[in-house]
CSV table of C-alpha atoms and ligand atoms in Angstrom, one decimal:
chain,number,residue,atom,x,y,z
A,7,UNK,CA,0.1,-0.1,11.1
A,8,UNK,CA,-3.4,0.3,9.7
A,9,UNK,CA,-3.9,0.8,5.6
A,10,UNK,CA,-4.4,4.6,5.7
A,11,UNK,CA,-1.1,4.9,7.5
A,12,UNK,CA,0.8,2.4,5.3
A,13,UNK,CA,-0.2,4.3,2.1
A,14,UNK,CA,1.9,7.1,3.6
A,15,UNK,CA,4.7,5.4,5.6
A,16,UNK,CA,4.5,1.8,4.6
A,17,UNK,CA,7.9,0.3,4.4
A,18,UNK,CA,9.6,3.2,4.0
A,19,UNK,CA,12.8,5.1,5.3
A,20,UNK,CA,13.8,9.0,5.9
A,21,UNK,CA,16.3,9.3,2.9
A,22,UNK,CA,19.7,9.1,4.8
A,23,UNK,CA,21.9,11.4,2.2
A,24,UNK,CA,19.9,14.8,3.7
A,25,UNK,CA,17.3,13.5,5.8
A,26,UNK,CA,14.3,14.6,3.0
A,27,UNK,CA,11.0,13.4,3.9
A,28,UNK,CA,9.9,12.8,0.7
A,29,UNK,CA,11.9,10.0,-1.4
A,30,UNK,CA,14.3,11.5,-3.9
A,31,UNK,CA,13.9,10.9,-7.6
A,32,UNK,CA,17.5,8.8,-8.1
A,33,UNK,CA,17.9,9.6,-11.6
A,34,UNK,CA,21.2,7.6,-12.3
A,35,UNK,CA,22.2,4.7,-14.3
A,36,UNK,CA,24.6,3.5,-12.2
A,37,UNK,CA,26.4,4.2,-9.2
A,38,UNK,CA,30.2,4.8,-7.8
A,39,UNK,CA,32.3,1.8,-6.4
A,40,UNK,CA,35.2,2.2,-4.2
A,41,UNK,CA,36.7,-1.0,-5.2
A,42,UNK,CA,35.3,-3.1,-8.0
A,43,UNK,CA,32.3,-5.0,-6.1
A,44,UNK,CA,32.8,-2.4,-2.9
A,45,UNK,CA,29.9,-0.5,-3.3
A,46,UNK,CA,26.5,0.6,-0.6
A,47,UNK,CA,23.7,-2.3,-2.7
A,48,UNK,CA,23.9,-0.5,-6.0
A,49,UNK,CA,25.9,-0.9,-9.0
A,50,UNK,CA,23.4,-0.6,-12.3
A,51,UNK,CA,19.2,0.9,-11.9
A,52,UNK,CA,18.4,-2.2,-13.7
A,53,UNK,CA,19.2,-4.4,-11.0
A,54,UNK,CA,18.7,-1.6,-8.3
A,55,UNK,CA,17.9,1.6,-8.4
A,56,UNK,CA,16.7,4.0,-4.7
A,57,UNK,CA,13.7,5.4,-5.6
A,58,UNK,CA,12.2,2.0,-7.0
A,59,UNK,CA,13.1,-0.1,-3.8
A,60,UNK,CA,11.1,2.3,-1.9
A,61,UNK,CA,8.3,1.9,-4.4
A,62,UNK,CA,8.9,-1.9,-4.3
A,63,UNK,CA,8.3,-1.7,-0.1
A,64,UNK,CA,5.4,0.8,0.0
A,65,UNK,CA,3.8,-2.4,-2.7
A,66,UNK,CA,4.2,-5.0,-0.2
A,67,UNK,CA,3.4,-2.9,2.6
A,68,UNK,CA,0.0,-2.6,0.9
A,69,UNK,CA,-0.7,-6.3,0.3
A,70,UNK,CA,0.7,-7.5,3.6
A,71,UNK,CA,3.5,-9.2,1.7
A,72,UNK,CA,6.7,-9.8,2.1
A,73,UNK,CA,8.2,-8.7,-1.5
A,74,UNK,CA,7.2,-6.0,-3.4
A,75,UNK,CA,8.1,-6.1,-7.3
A,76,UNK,CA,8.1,-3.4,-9.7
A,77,UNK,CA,7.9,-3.3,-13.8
A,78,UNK,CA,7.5,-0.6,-16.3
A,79,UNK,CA,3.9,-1.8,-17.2
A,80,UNK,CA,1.4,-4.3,-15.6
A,81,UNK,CA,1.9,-6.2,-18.9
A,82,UNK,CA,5.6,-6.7,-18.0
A,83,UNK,CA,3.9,-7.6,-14.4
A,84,UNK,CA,2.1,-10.3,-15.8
A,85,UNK,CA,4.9,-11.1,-18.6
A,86,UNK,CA,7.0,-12.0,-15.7
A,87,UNK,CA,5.1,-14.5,-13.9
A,88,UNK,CA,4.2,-16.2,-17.1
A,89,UNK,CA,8.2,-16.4,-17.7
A,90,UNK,CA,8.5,-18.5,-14.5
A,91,UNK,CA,6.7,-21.4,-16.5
A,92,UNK,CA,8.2,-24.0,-19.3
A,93,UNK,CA,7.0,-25.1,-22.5
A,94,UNK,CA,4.0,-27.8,-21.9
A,95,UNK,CA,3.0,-25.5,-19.0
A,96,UNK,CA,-0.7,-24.7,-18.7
A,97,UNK,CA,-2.3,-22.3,-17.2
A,98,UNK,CA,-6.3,-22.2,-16.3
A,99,UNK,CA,-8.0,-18.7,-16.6
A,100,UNK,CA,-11.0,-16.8,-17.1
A,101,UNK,CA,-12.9,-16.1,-20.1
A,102,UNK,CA,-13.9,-12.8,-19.0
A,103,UNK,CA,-10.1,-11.1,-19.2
A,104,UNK,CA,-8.4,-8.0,-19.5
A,105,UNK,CA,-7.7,-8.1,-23.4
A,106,UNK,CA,-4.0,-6.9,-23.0
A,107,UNK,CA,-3.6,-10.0,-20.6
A,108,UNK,CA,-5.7,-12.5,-23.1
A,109,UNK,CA,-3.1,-10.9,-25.9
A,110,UNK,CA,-0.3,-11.5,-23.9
A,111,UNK,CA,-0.7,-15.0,-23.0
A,112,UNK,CA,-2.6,-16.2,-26.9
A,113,UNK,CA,0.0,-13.9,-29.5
A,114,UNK,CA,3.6,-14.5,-27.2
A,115,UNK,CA,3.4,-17.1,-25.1
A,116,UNK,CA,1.2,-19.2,-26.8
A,117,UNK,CA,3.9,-19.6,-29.7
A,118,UNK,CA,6.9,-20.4,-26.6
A,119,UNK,CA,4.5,-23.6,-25.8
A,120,UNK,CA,2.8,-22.4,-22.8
A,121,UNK,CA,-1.0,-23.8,-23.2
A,122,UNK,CA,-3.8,-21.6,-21.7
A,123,UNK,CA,-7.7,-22.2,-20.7
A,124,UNK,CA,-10.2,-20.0,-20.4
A,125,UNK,CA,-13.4,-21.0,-18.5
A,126,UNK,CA,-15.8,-18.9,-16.1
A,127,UNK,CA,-13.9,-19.4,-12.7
A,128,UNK,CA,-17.8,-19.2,-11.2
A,129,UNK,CA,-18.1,-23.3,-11.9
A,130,UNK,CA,-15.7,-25.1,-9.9
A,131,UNK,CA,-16.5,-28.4,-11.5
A,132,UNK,CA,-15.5,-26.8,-14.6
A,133,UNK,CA,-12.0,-25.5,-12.9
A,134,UNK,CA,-11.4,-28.7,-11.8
A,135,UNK,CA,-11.9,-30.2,-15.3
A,136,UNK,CA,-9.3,-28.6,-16.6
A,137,UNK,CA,-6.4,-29.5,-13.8
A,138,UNK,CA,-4.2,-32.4,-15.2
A,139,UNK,CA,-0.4,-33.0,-14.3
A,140,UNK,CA,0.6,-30.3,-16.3
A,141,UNK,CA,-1.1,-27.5,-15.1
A,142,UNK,CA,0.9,-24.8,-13.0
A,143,UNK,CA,-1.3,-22.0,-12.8
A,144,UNK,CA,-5.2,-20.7,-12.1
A,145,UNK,CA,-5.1,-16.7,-12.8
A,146,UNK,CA,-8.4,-14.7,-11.7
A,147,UNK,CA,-9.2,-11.0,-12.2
A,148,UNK,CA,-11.9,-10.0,-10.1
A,149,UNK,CA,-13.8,-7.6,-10.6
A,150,UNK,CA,-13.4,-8.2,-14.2
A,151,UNK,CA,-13.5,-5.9,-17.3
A,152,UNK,CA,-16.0,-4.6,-18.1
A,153,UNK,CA,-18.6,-6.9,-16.9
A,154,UNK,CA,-17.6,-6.2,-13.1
A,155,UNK,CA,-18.0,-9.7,-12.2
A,156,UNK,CA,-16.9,-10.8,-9.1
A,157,UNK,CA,-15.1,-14.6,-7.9
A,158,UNK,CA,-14.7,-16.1,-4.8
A,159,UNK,CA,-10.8,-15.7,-4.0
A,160,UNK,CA,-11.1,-18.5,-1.2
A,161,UNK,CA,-12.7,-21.1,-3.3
A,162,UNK,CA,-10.1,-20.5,-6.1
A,163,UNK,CA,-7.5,-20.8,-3.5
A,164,UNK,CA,-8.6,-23.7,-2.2
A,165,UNK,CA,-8.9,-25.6,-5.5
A,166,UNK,CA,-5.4,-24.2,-6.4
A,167,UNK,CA,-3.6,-25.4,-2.9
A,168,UNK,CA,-4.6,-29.1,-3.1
A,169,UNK,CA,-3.7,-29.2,-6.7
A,170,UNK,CA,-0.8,-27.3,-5.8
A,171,UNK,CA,-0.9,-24.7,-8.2
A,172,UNK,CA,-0.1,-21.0,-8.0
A,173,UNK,CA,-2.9,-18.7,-8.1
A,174,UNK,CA,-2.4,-15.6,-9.2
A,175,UNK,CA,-4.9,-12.8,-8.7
A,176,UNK,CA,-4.7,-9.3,-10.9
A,177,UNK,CA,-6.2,-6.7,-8.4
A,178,UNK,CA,-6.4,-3.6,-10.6
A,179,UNK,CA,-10.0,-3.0,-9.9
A,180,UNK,CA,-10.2,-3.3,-6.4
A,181,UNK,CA,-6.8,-1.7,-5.6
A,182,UNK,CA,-5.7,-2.8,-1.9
A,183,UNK,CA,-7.7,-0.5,-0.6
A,184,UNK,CA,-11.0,-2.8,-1.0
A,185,UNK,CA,-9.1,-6.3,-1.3
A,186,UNK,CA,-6.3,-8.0,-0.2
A,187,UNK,CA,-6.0,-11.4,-2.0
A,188,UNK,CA,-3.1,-12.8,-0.5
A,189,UNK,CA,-4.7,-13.0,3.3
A,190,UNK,CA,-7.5,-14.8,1.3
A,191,UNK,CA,-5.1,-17.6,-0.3
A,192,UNK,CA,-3.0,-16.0,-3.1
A,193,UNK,CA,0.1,-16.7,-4.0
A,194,UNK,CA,0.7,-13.6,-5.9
A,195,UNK,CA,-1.4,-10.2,-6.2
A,196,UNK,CA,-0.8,-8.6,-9.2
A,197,UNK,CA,-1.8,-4.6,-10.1
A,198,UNK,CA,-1.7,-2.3,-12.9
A,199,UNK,CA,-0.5,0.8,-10.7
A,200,UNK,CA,-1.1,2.7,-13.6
A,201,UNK,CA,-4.8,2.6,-12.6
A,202,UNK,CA,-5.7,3.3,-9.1
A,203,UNK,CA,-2.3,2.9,-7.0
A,204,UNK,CA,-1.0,5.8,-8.9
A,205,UNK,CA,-4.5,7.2,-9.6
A,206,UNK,CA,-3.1,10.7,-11.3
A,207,UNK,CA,-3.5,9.1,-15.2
A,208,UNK,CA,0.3,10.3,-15.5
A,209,UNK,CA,2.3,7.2,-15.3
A,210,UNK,CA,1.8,3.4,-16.8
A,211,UNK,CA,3.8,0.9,-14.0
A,212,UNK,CA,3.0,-2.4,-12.8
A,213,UNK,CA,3.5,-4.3,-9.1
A,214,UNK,CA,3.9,-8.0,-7.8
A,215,UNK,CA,3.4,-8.5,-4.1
A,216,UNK,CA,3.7,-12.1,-2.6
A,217,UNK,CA,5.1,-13.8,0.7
A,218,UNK,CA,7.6,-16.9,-0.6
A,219,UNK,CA,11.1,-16.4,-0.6
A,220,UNK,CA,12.0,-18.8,-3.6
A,221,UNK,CA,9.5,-17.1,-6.3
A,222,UNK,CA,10.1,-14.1,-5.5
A,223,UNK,CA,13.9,-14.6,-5.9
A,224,UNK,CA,12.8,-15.9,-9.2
A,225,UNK,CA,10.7,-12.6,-10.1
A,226,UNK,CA,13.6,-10.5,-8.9
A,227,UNK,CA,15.6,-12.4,-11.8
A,228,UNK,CA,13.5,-12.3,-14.2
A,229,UNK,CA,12.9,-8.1,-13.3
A,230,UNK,CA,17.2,-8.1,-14.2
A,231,UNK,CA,17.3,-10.5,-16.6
A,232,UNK,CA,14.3,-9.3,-18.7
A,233,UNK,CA,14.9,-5.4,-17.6
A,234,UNK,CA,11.1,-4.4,-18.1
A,235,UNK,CA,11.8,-1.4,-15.4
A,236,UNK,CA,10.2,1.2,-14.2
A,237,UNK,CA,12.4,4.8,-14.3
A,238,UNK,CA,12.5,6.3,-10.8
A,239,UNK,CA,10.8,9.4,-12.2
A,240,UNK,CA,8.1,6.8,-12.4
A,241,UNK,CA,8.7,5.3,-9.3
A,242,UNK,CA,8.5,8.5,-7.5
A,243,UNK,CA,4.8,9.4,-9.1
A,244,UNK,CA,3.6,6.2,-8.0
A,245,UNK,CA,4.4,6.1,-4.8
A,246,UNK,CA,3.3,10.1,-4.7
A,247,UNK,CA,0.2,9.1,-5.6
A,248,UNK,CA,-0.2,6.2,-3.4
A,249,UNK,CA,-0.3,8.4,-0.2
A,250,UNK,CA,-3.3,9.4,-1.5
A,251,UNK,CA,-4.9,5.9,-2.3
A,252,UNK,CA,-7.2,5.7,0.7
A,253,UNK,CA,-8.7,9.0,0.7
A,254,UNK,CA,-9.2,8.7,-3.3
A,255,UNK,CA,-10.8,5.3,-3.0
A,256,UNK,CA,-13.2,6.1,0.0
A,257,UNK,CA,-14.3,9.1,-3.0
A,258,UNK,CA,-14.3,6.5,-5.6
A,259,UNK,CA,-16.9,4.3,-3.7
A,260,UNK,CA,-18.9,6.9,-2.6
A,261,UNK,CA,-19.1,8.8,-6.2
A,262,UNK,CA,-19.8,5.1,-7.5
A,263,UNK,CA,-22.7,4.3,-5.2
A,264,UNK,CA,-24.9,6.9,-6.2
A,265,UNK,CA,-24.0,7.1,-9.7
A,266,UNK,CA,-25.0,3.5,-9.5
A,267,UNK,CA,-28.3,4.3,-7.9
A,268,UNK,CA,-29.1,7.1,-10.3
A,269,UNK,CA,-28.6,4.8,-13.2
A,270,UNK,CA,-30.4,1.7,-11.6
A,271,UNK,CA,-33.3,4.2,-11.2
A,272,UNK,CA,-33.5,5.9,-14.6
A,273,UNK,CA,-36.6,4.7,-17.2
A,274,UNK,CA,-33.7,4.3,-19.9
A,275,UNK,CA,-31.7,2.4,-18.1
A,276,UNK,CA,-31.9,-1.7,-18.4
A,277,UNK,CA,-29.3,-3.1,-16.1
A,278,UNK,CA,-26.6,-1.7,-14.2
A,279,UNK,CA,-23.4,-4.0,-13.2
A,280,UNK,CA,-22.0,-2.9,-9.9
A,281,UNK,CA,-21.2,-5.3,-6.6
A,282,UNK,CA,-22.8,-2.8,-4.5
A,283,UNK,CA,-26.5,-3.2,-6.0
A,284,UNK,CA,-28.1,-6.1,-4.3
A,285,UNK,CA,-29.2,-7.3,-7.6
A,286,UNK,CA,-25.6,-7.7,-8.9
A,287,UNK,CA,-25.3,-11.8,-9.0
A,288,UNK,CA,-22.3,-11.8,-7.3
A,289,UNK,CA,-23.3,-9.4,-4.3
A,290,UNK,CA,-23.0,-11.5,-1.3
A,291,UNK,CA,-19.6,-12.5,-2.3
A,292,UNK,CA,-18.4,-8.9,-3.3
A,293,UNK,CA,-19.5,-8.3,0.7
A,294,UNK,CA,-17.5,-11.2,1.6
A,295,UNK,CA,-13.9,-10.4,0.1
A,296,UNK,CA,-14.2,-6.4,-0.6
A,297,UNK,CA,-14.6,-4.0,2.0
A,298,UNK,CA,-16.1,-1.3,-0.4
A,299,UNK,CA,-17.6,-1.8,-4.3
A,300,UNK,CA,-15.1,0.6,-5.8
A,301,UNK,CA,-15.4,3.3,-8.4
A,302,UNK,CA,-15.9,0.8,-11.5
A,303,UNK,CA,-19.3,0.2,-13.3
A,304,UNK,CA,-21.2,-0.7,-16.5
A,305,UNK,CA,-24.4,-0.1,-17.8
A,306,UNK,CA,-26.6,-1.2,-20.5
A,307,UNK,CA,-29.5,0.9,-22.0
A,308,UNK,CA,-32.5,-0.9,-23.0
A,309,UNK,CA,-32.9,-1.2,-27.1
A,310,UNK,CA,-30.4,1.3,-27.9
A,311,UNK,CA,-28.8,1.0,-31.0
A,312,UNK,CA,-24.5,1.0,-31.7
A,313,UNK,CA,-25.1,4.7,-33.2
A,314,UNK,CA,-27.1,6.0,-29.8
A,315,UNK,CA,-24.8,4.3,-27.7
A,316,UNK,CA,-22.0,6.9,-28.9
A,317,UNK,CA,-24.4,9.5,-29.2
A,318,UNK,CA,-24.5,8.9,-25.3
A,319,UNK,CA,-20.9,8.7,-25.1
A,320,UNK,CA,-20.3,12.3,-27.7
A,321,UNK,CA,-22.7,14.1,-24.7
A,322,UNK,CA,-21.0,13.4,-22.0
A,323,UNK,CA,-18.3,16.2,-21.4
A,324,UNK,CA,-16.8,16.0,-17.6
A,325,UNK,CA,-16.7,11.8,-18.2
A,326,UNK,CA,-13.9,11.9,-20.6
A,327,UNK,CA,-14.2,9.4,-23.6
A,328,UNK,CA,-10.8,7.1,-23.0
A,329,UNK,CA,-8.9,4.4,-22.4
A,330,UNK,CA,-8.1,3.2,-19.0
A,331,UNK,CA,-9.4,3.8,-15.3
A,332,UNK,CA,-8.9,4.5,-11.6
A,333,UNK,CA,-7.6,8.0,-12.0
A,334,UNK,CA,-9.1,11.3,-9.9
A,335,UNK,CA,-10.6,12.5,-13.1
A,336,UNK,CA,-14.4,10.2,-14.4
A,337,UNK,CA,-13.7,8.1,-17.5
A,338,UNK,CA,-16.3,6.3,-19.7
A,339,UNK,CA,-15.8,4.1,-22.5
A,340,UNK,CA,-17.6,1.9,-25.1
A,341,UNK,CA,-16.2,-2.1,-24.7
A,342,UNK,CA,-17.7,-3.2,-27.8
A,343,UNK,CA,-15.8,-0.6,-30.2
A,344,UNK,CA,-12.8,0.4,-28.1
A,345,UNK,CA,-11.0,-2.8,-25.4
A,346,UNK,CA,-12.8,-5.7,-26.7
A,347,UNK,CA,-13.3,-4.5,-30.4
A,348,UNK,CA,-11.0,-7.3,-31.0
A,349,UNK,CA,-13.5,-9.9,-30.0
A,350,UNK,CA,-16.3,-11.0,-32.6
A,351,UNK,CA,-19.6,-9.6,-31.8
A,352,UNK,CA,-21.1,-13.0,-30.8
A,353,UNK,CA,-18.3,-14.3,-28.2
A,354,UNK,CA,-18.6,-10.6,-26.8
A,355,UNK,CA,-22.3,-10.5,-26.8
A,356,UNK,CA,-22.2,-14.3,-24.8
A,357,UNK,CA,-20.2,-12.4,-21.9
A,358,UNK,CA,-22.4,-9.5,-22.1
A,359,UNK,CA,-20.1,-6.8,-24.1
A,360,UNK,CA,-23.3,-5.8,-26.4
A,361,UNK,CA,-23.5,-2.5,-28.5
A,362,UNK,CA,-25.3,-0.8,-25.8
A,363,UNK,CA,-23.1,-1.6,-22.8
A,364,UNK,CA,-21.4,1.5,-21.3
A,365,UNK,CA,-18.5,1.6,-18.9
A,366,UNK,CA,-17.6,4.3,-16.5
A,367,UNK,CA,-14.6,4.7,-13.9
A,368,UNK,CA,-16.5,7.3,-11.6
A,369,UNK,CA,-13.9,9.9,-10.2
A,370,UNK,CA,-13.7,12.0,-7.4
A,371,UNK,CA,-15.0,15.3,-8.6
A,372,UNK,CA,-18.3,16.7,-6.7
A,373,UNK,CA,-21.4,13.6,-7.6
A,374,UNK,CA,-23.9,16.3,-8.7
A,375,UNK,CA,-21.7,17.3,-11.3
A,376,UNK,CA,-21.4,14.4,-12.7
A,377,UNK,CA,-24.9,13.0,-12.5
A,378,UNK,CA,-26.2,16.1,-14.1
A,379,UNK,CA,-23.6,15.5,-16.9
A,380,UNK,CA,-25.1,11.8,-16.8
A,381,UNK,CA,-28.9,13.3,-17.1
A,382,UNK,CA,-27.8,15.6,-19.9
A,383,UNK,CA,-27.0,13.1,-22.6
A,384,UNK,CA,-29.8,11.1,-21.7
A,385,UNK,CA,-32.1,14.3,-22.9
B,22,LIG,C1,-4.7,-1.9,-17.4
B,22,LIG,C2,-4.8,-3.3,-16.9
B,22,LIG,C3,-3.7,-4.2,-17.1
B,22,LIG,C4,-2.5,-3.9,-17.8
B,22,LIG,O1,-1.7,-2.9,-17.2
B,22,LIG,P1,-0.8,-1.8,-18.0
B,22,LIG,O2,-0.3,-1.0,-16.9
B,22,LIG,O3,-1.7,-1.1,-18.9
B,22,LIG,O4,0.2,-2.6,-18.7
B,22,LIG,C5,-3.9,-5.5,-16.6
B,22,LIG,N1,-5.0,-5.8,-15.9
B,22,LIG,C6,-6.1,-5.0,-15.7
B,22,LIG,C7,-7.3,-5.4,-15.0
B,22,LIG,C8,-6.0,-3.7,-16.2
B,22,LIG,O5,-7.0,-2.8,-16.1
């Protein structure tokens, strides 16, 4: 089956209670046994629940993986794989992270003795460095937040097999649409499907795909054990908005590339960071791993100030001013005072978060809407 058929059948099944095509919303705790432990697979939505094992199939479907695995957030994602290691335990990551992930892994597990790096994965030498006898893990994001930086998924996965190590990769920006770590050496993909798998802005969930048997046996535990699950309402909107993932993403890319353009062209504009513009330093390997750019970019303005930077952001009116990304509707957002506020000014500025960086997540609606809504604020 090719990807823009497995959004809409991938792994899944007519319902057999009344033949409906689409997958019904099993909105029950539990479930009826004839005998105690005589029952059809399901005994508590916890452990199982309809709607959210045809969620969990349409996720491996999409990754080429054997085992799909679904959580009420991509922090309880991520929470889980980090729950598969033991105190004295370290993990080598990059510096450039999602903040919820960097909060995660510094605030909790930090304190439960888990010790974490965080180096640019770009210098293999410096990768390598870090590796002793207790490291377990090497986790990548790529592209990365906000700086849209890109890594080489091979390279990591070679360091990571002859030190055997699991490498993780989260995959929120490309969506697998554009990438498909695991046929590049993954061990596990990880997504925040509140971004672009479910695409609608109407549901936070998150999904594991991998291939091995024995950790994912060990994720399904940790999915009961823990309990961060999704609902199957939520289940059902995922996978509702995944059919659409391919024709959504093709938009993305397009919308992206000549928003990208326009920006890289305008007098006020002094860099633009998007793997589609040959100037990106990380192009050629964007080409290599990615089969599109995707719908993700930042921009910096040349000498403007905290207070015009916002100015800019206040004039914009079909890019909505929020949090988050990847849904049908364009976002834009100022790093430096809203996801990596957190950060002191100088470690941001070193990785490029300065007062005058911008990011967008460039939707679907028509382009010359929203480069005329662009043009606008910069009047
Ligand atoms: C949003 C996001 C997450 C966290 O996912 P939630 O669904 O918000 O918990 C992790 N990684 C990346 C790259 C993200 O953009």
């Amino acid at each position: 089956m090719k990807f823009n058929t497995k959004t809409i059948h991938g792994g899944q099944k007519i319902d057999p209670a009344f033949n409906s095509v689409m997958q019904p919303i099993y909105q029950t705790s539990t479930y009826a046994q004839k005998s105690p432990g005589v029952n059809k697979g399901f005994e508590y939505s916890r452990t199982h629940n309809p709607t959210r094992t045809a969620l969990q199939n349409s996720f491996a479907s999409l990754e080429n993986a054997k085992y799909g695995v679904a959580f009420s957030s991509g922090l309880a994602a991520i929470d889980a794989i980090i729950k598969l290691l033991s105190p004295g335990d370290e993990v080598i990551s990059t510096n450039d992270l999602y903040g919820g992930t960097f909060r995660l892994f510094t605030k909790i597990f930090e304190k439960y003795g888990v010790k974490f790096h965080f180096t640019s994965l770009h210098n293999t030498a410096d990768v390598e460095s870090l590796i002793n006898e207790n490291t377990k893990v090497i986790w990548a994001e790529t592209p990365t937040n906000p700086m849209i930086n890109i890594f080489d998924i091979e390279v990591l996965s070679n360091i990571s097999k002859s030190n055997n190590l699991l490498f993780v990769v989260d995959n929120t920006f490309a969506s697998p649409y554009l990438q498909n770590p695991l046929n590049l050496g993954a061990d596990i993909v990880m997504h925040s499907a509140t971004k672009y798998l479910a695409g609608h802005s109407d549901v936070v969930l998150g999904a594991l795909m991998l291939n091995d048997d024995e950790i994912a046996e060990k994720l399904y535990f940790v999915q009961n054990a823990s309990g961060a699950v999704p609902g199957p309402q939520d289940c059902f909107l995922t996978l509702r908005g995944i059919k659409t993932l391919h024709v959504r993403m093709q938009r993305h890319c397009e919308n992206a590339h000549k928003v990208a353009h326009f920006l890289n062209d305008h007098e006020m504009v002094e860099k633009v960071y998007w793997p589609g513009l040959e100037s990106h330093k990380n192009h050629k390997v964007a080409k290599k791993q990615m089969s599109g750019f995707g719908g993700m970019l930042s921009f910096r303005m040349k000498d403007f100030s905290k207070e015009q930077s916002i100015k800019f952001l206040e004039k914009l009116h079909l890019f909505t001013l929020a949090e988050s990304l990847g849904g049908v509707e364009s976002l834009c957002g100022h790093p430096a005072t809203m996801t990596h506020a957190s950060i002191p000014k100088e470690e941001r500025e070193k990785s490029g978060v300065t007062d005058s960086l911008i990011r967008l997540s460039v939707g679907i609606e028509d382009v010359d809407d929203l480069i005329n809504d662009l043009q606008n604020a910069f009047l």
